[in-house]
Amino acid sequence: MILRTPAPKRARPIEPAPIIESPPVGSDHRQLAIYEDPSSAGPARREPSQQSEHMLCTYQCRQMVKADFLDALSNAEKQVQDYQSKLAELNDNFGKADEERKTFREKLSYVEQELAAAKGREQALHDQLLKEVNDSHERLKKELELSAKLQAKLENEQNLRKKAESTAAAAEDKAKELEAKLGHISKSIEKEKKRFNNELAQLNRDSKFSITKITVDLEKMEFRAKSSEQEVELLRKQQEDLQSKFSECLHQKSELEKRLTSLSFEDDSPKESDILVKHLQEELRNYESEVREARKLKSAHDSIELMKEKLLEEKSRRERVELQLPKLQEYELKINKLEDELSAWKLMIQDIPGVSCCDDVPLRISALQKEVIDNLKKLGEVNAHLKQMQVVLDKTQLDKQKTETEAALAKEKADRLEAEVKRMNLMLSAVSEERNMLKIAIEDFKSKNEQAGGHASSSALQELESSLLKREPYIKELEGDLFAQKDINTRQQDEIKSLHDRLNSEARKVKSLERESDRLRSEIFLLESKLGHGDFSAANTKVLRMVNTLAVGNDAKQTIEALQSELQRTKEKLQALEEYKSQSGNSGKLVDSYMSGKVAQLKEQIATLEKREERYKTVFADRISVFRRACCELFGYKIVMDERQRPNGIPVTRFTLQSIYAMNDDEKLEFEYESGNTNIVENGYTSTSEISQQVDIFVRKMNSIPAFTANLTVESFNRRTLS
Amino acid sequence: MASKTAAKDIITLRGSAAIVSEFFGYAANSILYNRAVYPEESFARVKKYGLPMLLTKDEGVKSFISNLNAQLSEWLEAGKLQRVVLVIMSMNTGEVLERWNFSIETDNEVVEKGVSREKSDKEIMREIQAIMRQIASSITYLPCLDEQCVFDVLAYTDTDVAVPFTWMESSDAKLIANPQMVKLHSFDTKIHKVNTLVSYKNDEEELDDEE
C-alpha cells in the first residue's frame, strides 16, 4: 500500500547506528553518503567522540540511508506525481466515464420514460382500442338489431304492401269487372233498346202492312161481296128463272095433271100420260136435282173461292209466321239471355258484399272507387315509407360496413400496436440488458479503477465503445426492420382494403343474385299460377272444343227433333195442298171432306199461332216492362223513349231520364241518340249552376254520361236522405 | 309399340301417344265418377294400371271420350298438343267449378326425327297409378259439388293445327277467377311428359260472402 504522506517522524532515542544497508538494485547506484544536515539533524544528540567514529559511521550510514531514502523519496514522489497525473487522467477518464454513465443513465431514464410513456400510450391505446372495439361491437350489435328490426319492418311493410296491392288489385279487378259488366249491361241495354226500337219499327211496319193487307182484304172482300152480290143477283135471276120455270113446270104439271085427270075420265089408256107424268116427274126431279146440284155447285164454288182466299190468307199468314218464327225463337233466346243476364246480375249483386239491392250498386261502386283511391294512396304512402325504409336500410348497411371496416382497421391497429408493443418490449429488454451490461461494465470499471488505476477505466471505455459500436448496427438493423415492417404493414393494409372492397362487391353481387333468384322464383310461381289458371298466349296456342258436346245435350236435340218434325209436317201439308190444287177440278166430294179437314187443321194452326203470337207479345211486353223496371231500379232513372224527326228530316231518338230520387218532376235529363252518338239536351234543369257544372265536368270534359248520371244519382240520394 | 328387352322397353311416338290418350280416357272417367258428374250406377268396374278403374256405361259419354281420345292421339303423334283441360261446370249457371289441367311436354326430336326412347313400361304404369290414386283421393280436399254439373274438354294446340270438323275454336278458355290450385304427380314416357294440376273455385270466398 502506497502511503501518500510519510508517517510523522517519531522522536527516536539514540540508538545504535542503523545498519547500513546497501541500496536496492533498482535504485540509484549511489553510494550512501551519510551526512548530517544541520537542519535536518535537528535535535540530533551528539554522542561522545567515542562514540564519534561509531557515530560517524552511523552518521554516514544514516546519511547514506537518508540519501537513499531521499532518492527513494524523490523517486517515490515522482512516482506519486506520475501516479497523481495518472490518477488525474484516470479521474478525468472516470469523470468522462461517469458523464457517459450519466448520459447513459439519462438515456436509460429517457428510454425508461419513453418505455413508460409507450406503455402508458400502449395501455391508453389498448384501453382506447378496447373501448373502440366494445363501442364498435355495441354499435354493430345495435346496427344488427336495427337492421334486423328494419328487415322485420321491411318484411312487414312488404307484406302489407303486397296485401294492399293484392286488395287494391282485387278491388281494381272487382271495380273493372263491375265497370265492364256495367258497360256490358249498358251496351246490352242499348242493344236491347235498339232491338226493341227496331222491333217496334218492325211491328209498326207489320201493323201498317197488316193494315194495308186488311184494307186490301177489305177491298177484296168488298170486291168479292160485290161479285158475290152480282152472282147472287145472277143466281137470284137464275133462281127466279128456275122458279119461273119451276112454276111453269108446276103449272104445266098441274095442267098435265088436270089433263090427266080429264083424260083419265075420257080415256082408259093412262099409261102414256102416266109415262108422261112420270117423265115429267123425272124431268122435274132431274131439274130439281140439277137445281140442287147447281146450288151445290154454286155453294161449292163459293166455298172453293172462299177456301182459295182463305188458303191465300193462310199461306201469307203461314209465311209471315214462318218468317217470324225464327225471330220469335231469337226473341225467346234473347229473353232467356236477358233473364240469364238479369239473374247473373242479381247473383252478382248478391255476390257483391255490402249491396242488398240495385240502388246500392252505384253507391257501392263509388265506395269501392273511394276505397281503391284510398288504397292507392295508402299504397303510395306505403311505397314511400318502404323506400324510406330501404334508404335507411341501405344507410344502416353502409354504416354497418363502415363500422366493420373500422373494427377491422381498429383490430389491425391493435395488432400493429401489439406488435409495436412487443417490439418495444423487445427493445426494452434489449436496452435493459444493455443497461445491465453497462452497469456491470461500470461496476467493473469502478472496481478496476480502484484496483489498478487507469487500466480498468480504459478497458471499460473500450468496452462501452465496443458495445456502442455493436449497438449501432443493431439499431440500424432494427430501423431497417421497422421500415420493412412498415412497408409490409402498409402493403398488408392495402391488400386488406382491396380484399374488403372485393368482399363488398362480392356481397353486393350475392345480394343482387339473391334478388334475381327471388324474382325468378316469383316469376316461376306466377307462371305456374298462370299455367294452373289456364292462361295461354294467343300467338302460340289456340283452344279447341268439340262441337257435339254433351253439355248442350238433350234439350237441343229435342228442340231440333221437334223443329224437324214440324218442318216435315208443313212439307206434307204443302204437298197435300198442291195435290189438292191439282185435284181440285175432279171430285167435289173428296174436295169437300179434304178441304174441310184441311180448313179445320189450318184453323187450328192459325189459332195456335195466333195464341202463340199473343203469348209472345204478352211475354215480350212483360219482359220489356220488367226490363224497364229493372233498369229504373238498377240505375235509378225512369227512361222514356221517343222518336222524333228533326226539321231536316233525320229521325232522332230522344230519351228522357227522371231520377227516382228527384225532388220534383222538373228534374229531368234529356238525351238525343243518333247513329251511335248520345248528346245531352239543355233544359231548365240542366241549365242550373250545379247541374251545368257537373255537365261540364263529366260530359264535356270527361265525355262520360254514366259518370254524370251516377254522380247525380248519388247527390240526389244524399239530398233525399238528408232531407 | 313397346317391345320388352332386359330392363327397359322401347317407346315409339305412336306408342307414347296411345299411352297418353288412354291415360286421359281413364283419368276423365275417374274424375267424372269421383266428382259425381254422372251417377255411380252408370259406371262399370274394370282393371287397369293395377287398380280397379271405373268406366262409364253411358253411350253418349263413351262415344264422346272415344272420339276425343282418337283426336288427342292424332295431335300427340303430330306433336301439336300442348294441354288438355277437363272443365266441370254448373249445369244451371254455366259457372266453371273445376279445371283438371293435363299439360303435355313433347320431345320434338322424336317428332322430327322419328327416333324412339327407352323406358320401362312398369315404371310408366307406376307413375300413372300414382296419379290415379291422387285423383281418387282428391275428394278429401276438393269442395263438394252440390249442384248438377256437366263437363267439357278443351284442347290447347299449336296455332297451325287444322281444326277438325267436329271441333271448333273457342275464345273462352273457361277460366276460374282466383282459383285454388293443387299440383299432382306427373308421368313421363320419355317422349311425352304429362303434368297434372287441378284448379278449383275458392270455397273460402263463398264462405266469406255467406258470412
GROMACS .gro file of N, CA, C and O in nm, chain A residues 312-388:
model
  308
  312LEU      N    1 -15.502  -1.852  -9.948
  312LEU     CA    2 -15.404  -1.746  -9.974
  312LEU      C    3 -15.370  -1.673  -9.845
  312LEU      O    4 -15.252  -1.647  -9.814
  313GLU      N    5 -15.480  -1.641  -9.772
  313GLU     CA    6 -15.455  -1.571  -9.646
  313GLU      C    7 -15.368  -1.655  -9.554
  313GLU      O    8 -15.274  -1.606  -9.491
  314GLU      N    9 -15.406  -1.778  -9.546
  314GLU     CA   10 -15.332  -1.863  -9.454
  314GLU      C   11 -15.190  -1.886  -9.501
  314GLU      O   12 -15.097  -1.896  -9.418
  315LYS      N   13 -15.175  -1.895  -9.634
  315LYS     CA   14 -15.038  -1.908  -9.685
  315LYS      C   15 -14.957  -1.788  -9.645
  315LYS      O   16 -14.843  -1.800  -9.595
  316SER      N   17 -15.021  -1.670  -9.671
  316SER     CA   18 -14.947  -1.549  -9.635
  316SER      C   19 -14.920  -1.545  -9.485
  316SER      O   20 -14.811  -1.509  -9.439
  317ARG      N   21 -15.024  -1.583  -9.409
  317ARG     CA   22 -15.003  -1.583  -9.262
  317ARG      C   23 -14.896  -1.679  -9.222
  317ARG      O   24 -14.812  -1.654  -9.136
  318ARG      N   25 -14.905  -1.797  -9.288
  318ARG     CA   26 -14.804  -1.901  -9.257
  318ARG      C   27 -14.665  -1.851  -9.291
  318ARG      O   28 -14.569  -1.871  -9.215
  319GLU      N   29 -14.656  -1.784  -9.407
  319GLU     CA   30 -14.525  -1.732  -9.444
  319GLU      C   31 -14.477  -1.630  -9.341
  319GLU      O   32 -14.362  -1.632  -9.298
  320ARG      N   33 -14.575  -1.542  -9.307
  320ARG     CA   34 -14.538  -1.443  -9.207
  320ARG      C   35 -14.498  -1.508  -9.076
  320ARG      O   36 -14.400  -1.471  -9.011
  321VAL      N   37 -14.579  -1.607  -9.038
  321VAL     CA   38 -14.549  -1.674  -8.910
  321VAL      C   39 -14.415  -1.745  -8.918
  321VAL      O   40 -14.335  -1.742  -8.824
  322GLU      N   41 -14.394  -1.812  -9.037
  322GLU     CA   42 -14.266  -1.881  -9.052
  322GLU      C   43 -14.151  -1.783  -9.048
  322GLU      O   44 -14.045  -1.810  -8.990
  323LEU      N   45 -14.176  -1.667  -9.112
  323LEU     CA   46 -14.071  -1.564  -9.106
  323LEU      C   47 -14.049  -1.518  -8.964
  323LEU      O   48 -13.938  -1.489  -8.922
  324GLN      N   49 -14.162  -1.506  -8.893
  324GLN     CA   50 -14.149  -1.453  -8.758
  324GLN      C   51 -14.109  -1.560  -8.657
  324GLN      O   52 -14.063  -1.527  -8.547
  325LEU      N   53 -14.127  -1.689  -8.696
  325LEU     CA   54 -14.092  -1.797  -8.602
  325LEU      C   55 -13.945  -1.790  -8.557
  325LEU      O   56 -13.917  -1.792  -8.437
  326PRO      N   57 -13.850  -1.784  -8.658
  326PRO     CA   58 -13.711  -1.773  -8.612
  326PRO      C   59 -13.689  -1.650  -8.526
  326PRO      O   60 -13.614  -1.650  -8.430
  327LYS      N   61 -13.763  -1.539  -8.570
  327LYS     CA   62 -13.749  -1.418  -8.487
  327LYS      C   63 -13.800  -1.443  -8.348
  327LYS      O   64 -13.741  -1.401  -8.249
  328LEU      N   65 -13.913  -1.515  -8.342
  328LEU     CA   66 -13.966  -1.546  -8.210
  328LEU      C   67 -13.868  -1.630  -8.131
  328LEU      O   68 -13.849  -1.610  -8.012
  329GLN      N   69 -13.809  -1.726  -8.205
  329GLN     CA   70 -13.709  -1.807  -8.135
  329GLN      C   71 -13.594  -1.720  -8.088
  329GLN      O   72 -13.545  -1.733  -7.975
  330GLU      N   73 -13.556  -1.628  -8.180
  330GLU     CA   74 -13.450  -1.535  -8.139
  330GLU      C   75 -13.494  -1.455  -8.019
  330GLU      O   76 -13.418  -1.433  -7.924
  331TYR      N   77 -13.622  -1.406  -8.026
  331TYR     CA   78 -13.673  -1.329  -7.914
  331TYR      C   79 -13.671  -1.412  -7.787
  331TYR      O   80 -13.634  -1.365  -7.680
  332GLU      N   81 -13.712  -1.539  -7.803
  332GLU     CA   82 -13.710  -1.626  -7.686
  332GLU      C   83 -13.570  -1.641  -7.631
  332GLU      O   84 -13.546  -1.632  -7.511
  333LEU      N   85 -13.476  -1.664  -7.726
  333LEU     CA   86 -13.337  -1.679  -7.682
  333LEU      C   87 -13.289  -1.552  -7.615
  333LEU      O   88 -13.223  -1.556  -7.510
  334LYS      N   89 -13.325  -1.440  -7.679
  334LYS     CA   90 -13.281  -1.313  -7.620
  334LYS      C   91 -13.346  -1.292  -7.486
  334LYS      O   92 -13.282  -1.245  -7.391
  335ILE      N   93 -13.473  -1.329  -7.477
  335ILE     CA   94 -13.541  -1.315  -7.348
  335ILE      C   95 -13.472  -1.403  -7.245
  335ILE      O   96 -13.450  -1.364  -7.130
  336ASN      N   97 -13.439  -1.528  -7.291
  336ASN     CA   98 -13.369  -1.616  -7.198
  336ASN      C   99 -13.235  -1.556  -7.157
  336ASN      O  100 -13.196  -1.560  -7.040
  337LYS      N  101 -13.167  -1.501  -7.260
  337LYS     CA  102 -13.037  -1.439  -7.230
  337LYS      C  103 -13.055  -1.326  -7.132
  337LYS      O  104 -12.979  -1.310  -7.037
  338LEU      N  105 -13.159  -1.243  -7.160
  338LEU     CA  106 -13.185  -1.130  -7.070
  338LEU      C  107 -13.216  -1.180  -6.930
  338LEU      O  108 -13.169  -1.125  -6.831
  339GLU      N  109 -13.298  -1.286  -6.927
  339GLU     CA  110 -13.329  -1.342  -6.795
  339GLU      C  111 -13.203  -1.391  -6.728
  339GLU      O  112 -13.182  -1.369  -6.608
  340ASP      N  113 -13.117  -1.462  -6.808
  340ASP     CA  114 -12.991  -1.510  -6.752
  340ASP      C  115 -12.906  -1.393  -6.704
  340ASP      O  116 -12.846  -1.398  -6.596
  341GLU      N  117 -12.903  -1.290  -6.790
  341GLU     CA  118 -12.822  -1.174  -6.750
  341GLU      C  119 -12.877  -1.112  -6.624
  341GLU      O  120 -12.802  -1.073  -6.534
  342LEU      N  121 -13.011  -1.103  -6.620
  342LEU     CA  122 -13.073  -1.045  -6.501
  342LEU      C  123 -13.041  -1.129  -6.378
  342LEU      O  124 -13.008  -1.077  -6.272
  343SER      N  125 -13.054  -1.262  -6.397
  343SER     CA  126 -13.024  -1.349  -6.282
  343SER      C  127 -12.876  -1.338  -6.247
  343SER      O  128 -12.840  -1.335  -6.130
  344ALA      N  129 -12.792  -1.332  -6.353
  344ALA     CA  130 -12.649  -1.317  -6.326
  344ALA      C  131 -12.622  -1.186  -6.256
  344ALA      O  132 -12.542  -1.179  -6.163
  345TRP      N  133 -12.693  -1.082  -6.305
  345TRP     CA  134 -12.678  -0.952  -6.240
  345TRP      C  135 -12.723  -0.959  -6.095
  345TRP      O  136 -12.657  -0.908  -6.007
  346LYS      N  137 -12.836  -1.030  -6.074
  346LYS     CA  138 -12.884  -1.042  -5.936
  346LYS      C  139 -12.785  -1.121  -5.851
  346LYS      O  140 -12.756  -1.087  -5.736
  347LEU      N  141 -12.733  -1.229  -5.911
  347LEU     CA  142 -12.633  -1.310  -5.840
  347LEU      C  143 -12.511  -1.226  -5.810
  347LEU      O  144 -12.454  -1.232  -5.702
  348MET      N  145 -12.475  -1.147  -5.913
  348MET     CA  146 -12.358  -1.062  -5.895
  348MET      C  147 -12.381  -0.964  -5.784
  348MET      O  148 -12.294  -0.936  -5.702
  349ILE      N  149 -12.504  -0.908  -5.782
  349ILE     CA  150 -12.538  -0.814  -5.675
  349ILE      C  151 -12.529  -0.886  -5.541
  349ILE      O  152 -12.481  -0.831  -5.442
  350GLN      N  153 -12.577  -1.011  -5.540
  350GLN     CA  154 -12.568  -1.085  -5.416
  350GLN      C  155 -12.424  -1.112  -5.378
  350GLN      O  156 -12.388  -1.113  -5.261
  351ASP      N  157 -12.343  -1.139  -5.483
  351ASP     CA  158 -12.201  -1.166  -5.456
  351ASP      C  159 -12.129  -1.044  -5.403
  351ASP      O  160 -12.035  -1.058  -5.326
  352ILE      N  161 -12.175  -0.926  -5.449
  352ILE     CA  162 -12.104  -0.805  -5.408
  352ILE      C  163 -12.134  -0.781  -5.260
  352ILE      O  164 -12.250  -0.771  -5.220
  353PRO      N  165 -12.034  -0.775  -5.177
  353PRO     CA  166 -12.060  -0.752  -5.035
  353PRO      C  167 -12.106  -0.608  -5.011
  353PRO      O  168 -12.055  -0.515  -5.071
  354GLY      N  169 -12.201  -0.590  -4.926
  354GLY     CA  170 -12.249  -0.456  -4.893
  354GLY      C  171 -12.357  -0.406  -4.986
  354GLY      O  172 -12.399  -0.292  -4.977
  355VAL      N  173 -12.402  -0.492  -5.075
  355VAL     CA  174 -12.506  -0.448  -5.170
  355VAL      C  175 -12.624  -0.540  -5.149
  355VAL      O  176 -12.613  -0.662  -5.163
  356SER      N  177 -12.738  -0.478  -5.116
  356SER     CA  178 -12.856  -0.560  -5.093
  356SER      C  179 -12.955  -0.545  -5.207
  356SER      O  180 -13.036  -0.634  -5.232
  357CYS      N  181 -12.952  -0.431  -5.275
  357CYS     CA  182 -13.043  -0.411  -5.386
  357CYS      C  183 -12.973  -0.331  -5.493
  357CYS      O  184 -12.857  -0.291  -5.478
  358CYS      N  185 -13.044  -0.308  -5.605
  358CYS     CA  186 -12.981  -0.245  -5.720
  358CYS      C  187 -12.940  -0.101  -5.691
  358CYS      O  188 -12.843  -0.051  -5.745
  359ASP      N  189 -13.016  -0.033  -5.601
  359ASP     CA  190 -12.983   0.106  -5.573
  359ASP      C  191 -12.849   0.118  -5.505
  359ASP      O  192 -12.784   0.222  -5.513
  360ASP      N  193 -12.811   0.012  -5.435
  360ASP     CA  194 -12.685   0.021  -5.361
  360ASP      C  195 -12.565   0.008  -5.452
  360ASP      O  196 -12.453   0.033  -5.410
  361VAL      N  197 -12.589  -0.036  -5.577
  361VAL     CA  198 -12.475  -0.066  -5.666
  361VAL      C  199 -12.393   0.059  -5.696
  361VAL      O  200 -12.270   0.058  -5.678
  362PRO      N  201 -12.456   0.172  -5.738
  362PRO     CA  202 -12.370   0.288  -5.765
  362PRO      C  203 -12.301   0.338  -5.640
  362PRO      O  204 -12.186   0.381  -5.643
  363LEU      N  205 -12.374   0.328  -5.527
  363LEU     CA  206 -12.310   0.370  -5.402
  363LEU      C  207 -12.191   0.282  -5.372
  363LEU      O  208 -12.084   0.328  -5.333
  364ARG      N  209 -12.214   0.151  -5.392
  364ARG     CA  210 -12.106   0.057  -5.364
  364ARG      C  211 -11.990   0.082  -5.459
  364ARG      O  212 -11.873   0.074  -5.418
  365ILE      N  213 -12.026   0.111  -5.586
  365ILE     CA  214 -11.919   0.138  -5.683
  365ILE      C  215 -11.842   0.261  -5.641
  365ILE      O  216 -11.717   0.262  -5.644
  366SER      N  217 -11.918   0.367  -5.599
  366SER     CA  218 -11.847   0.489  -5.557
  366SER      C  219 -11.764   0.461  -5.432
  366SER      O  220 -11.650   0.506  -5.420
  367ALA      N  221 -11.823   0.381  -5.339
  367ALA     CA  222 -11.748   0.347  -5.218
  367ALA      C  223 -11.623   0.267  -5.254
  367ALA      O  224 -11.515   0.289  -5.201
  368LEU      N  225 -11.640   0.171  -5.349
  368LEU     CA  226 -11.525   0.090  -5.393
  368LEU      C  227 -11.421   0.178  -5.460
  368LEU      O  228 -11.301   0.161  -5.437
  369GLN      N  229 -11.471   0.273  -5.541
  369GLN     CA  230 -11.375   0.364  -5.605
  369GLN      C  231 -11.299   0.444  -5.501
  369GLN      O  232 -11.177   0.462  -5.511
  370LYS      N  233 -11.376   0.491  -5.401
  370LYS     CA  234 -11.308   0.566  -5.293
  370LYS      C  235 -11.209   0.476  -5.223
  370LYS      O  236 -11.097   0.516  -5.190
  371GLU      N  237 -11.253   0.352  -5.196
  371GLU     CA  238 -11.162   0.256  -5.132
  371GLU      C  239 -11.038   0.234  -5.215
  371GLU      O  240 -10.927   0.228  -5.163
  372VAL      N  241 -11.062   0.220  -5.347
  372VAL     CA  242 -10.948   0.199  -5.437
  372VAL      C  243 -10.854   0.317  -5.431
  372VAL      O  244 -10.732   0.302  -5.423
  373ILE      N  245 -10.917   0.440  -5.432
  373ILE     CA  246 -10.832   0.558  -5.426
  373ILE      C  247 -10.757   0.561  -5.294
  373ILE      O  248 -10.635   0.589  -5.290
  374ASP      N  249 -10.830   0.530  -5.184
  374ASP     CA  250 -10.763   0.530  -5.053
  374ASP      C  251 -10.652   0.427  -5.050
  374ASP      O  252 -10.542   0.451  -4.998
  375ASN      N  253 -10.686   0.308  -5.104
  375ASN     CA  254 -10.585   0.202  -5.106
  375ASN      C  255 -10.466   0.242  -5.189
  375ASN      O  256 -10.350   0.212  -5.154
  376LEU      N  257 -10.494   0.311  -5.302
  376LEU     CA  258 -10.382   0.357  -5.384
  376LEU      C  259 -10.300   0.459  -5.309
  376LEU      O  260 -10.175   0.457  -5.315
  377LYS      N  261 -10.372   0.547  -5.236
  377LYS     CA  262 -10.298   0.645  -5.155
  377LYS      C  263 -10.213   0.575  -5.052
  377LYS      O  264 -10.094   0.605  -5.032
  378LYS      N  265 -10.279   0.479  -4.986
  378LYS     CA  266 -10.206   0.404  -4.883
  378LYS      C  267 -10.089   0.332  -4.944
  378LYS      O  268  -9.979   0.327  -4.888
  379LEU      N  269 -10.115   0.274  -5.064
  379LEU     CA  270 -10.007   0.206  -5.136
  379LEU      C  271  -9.893   0.301  -5.162
  379LEU      O  272  -9.776   0.269  -5.141
  380GLY      N  273  -9.931   0.422  -5.210
  380GLY     CA  274  -9.827   0.521  -5.237
  380GLY      C  275  -9.751   0.555  -5.110
  380GLY      O  276  -9.628   0.563  -5.110
  381GLU      N  277  -9.829   0.574  -5.002
  381GLU     CA  278  -9.762   0.607  -4.875
  381GLU      C  279  -9.674   0.492  -4.831
  381GLU      O  280  -9.560   0.510  -4.785
  382VAL      N  281  -9.730   0.371  -4.843
  382VAL     CA  282  -9.652   0.253  -4.802
  382VAL      C  283  -9.528   0.242  -4.888
  382VAL      O  284  -9.419   0.209  -4.839
  383ASN      N  285  -9.545   0.268  -5.019
  383ASN     CA  286  -9.429   0.263  -5.108
  383ASN      C  287  -9.325   0.365  -5.067
  383ASN      O  288  -9.204   0.336  -5.065
  384ALA      N  289  -9.376   0.489  -5.036
  384ALA     CA  290  -9.282   0.592  -4.994
  384ALA      C  291  -9.212   0.551  -4.865
  384ALA      O  292  -9.089   0.564  -4.851
  385HIS      N  293  -9.294   0.497  -4.773
  385HIS     CA  294  -9.235   0.452  -4.645
  385HIS      C  295  -9.134   0.341  -4.668
  385HIS      O  296  -9.026   0.338  -4.608
  386LEU      N  297  -9.174   0.251  -4.758
  386LEU     CA  298  -9.084   0.140  -4.793
  386LEU      C  299  -8.954   0.192  -4.848
  386LEU      O  300  -8.845   0.147  -4.810
  387LYS      N  301  -8.967   0.291  -4.938
  387LYS     CA  302  -8.846   0.347  -4.997
  387LYS      C  303  -8.761   0.411  -4.889
  387LYS      O  304  -8.638   0.395  -4.889
  388GLN      N  305  -8.830   0.482  -4.800
  388GLN     CA  306  -8.755   0.542  -4.690
  388GLN      C  307  -8.685   0.434  -4.608
  388GLN      O  308  -8.567   0.447  -4.571
   0.00000   0.00000   0.00000
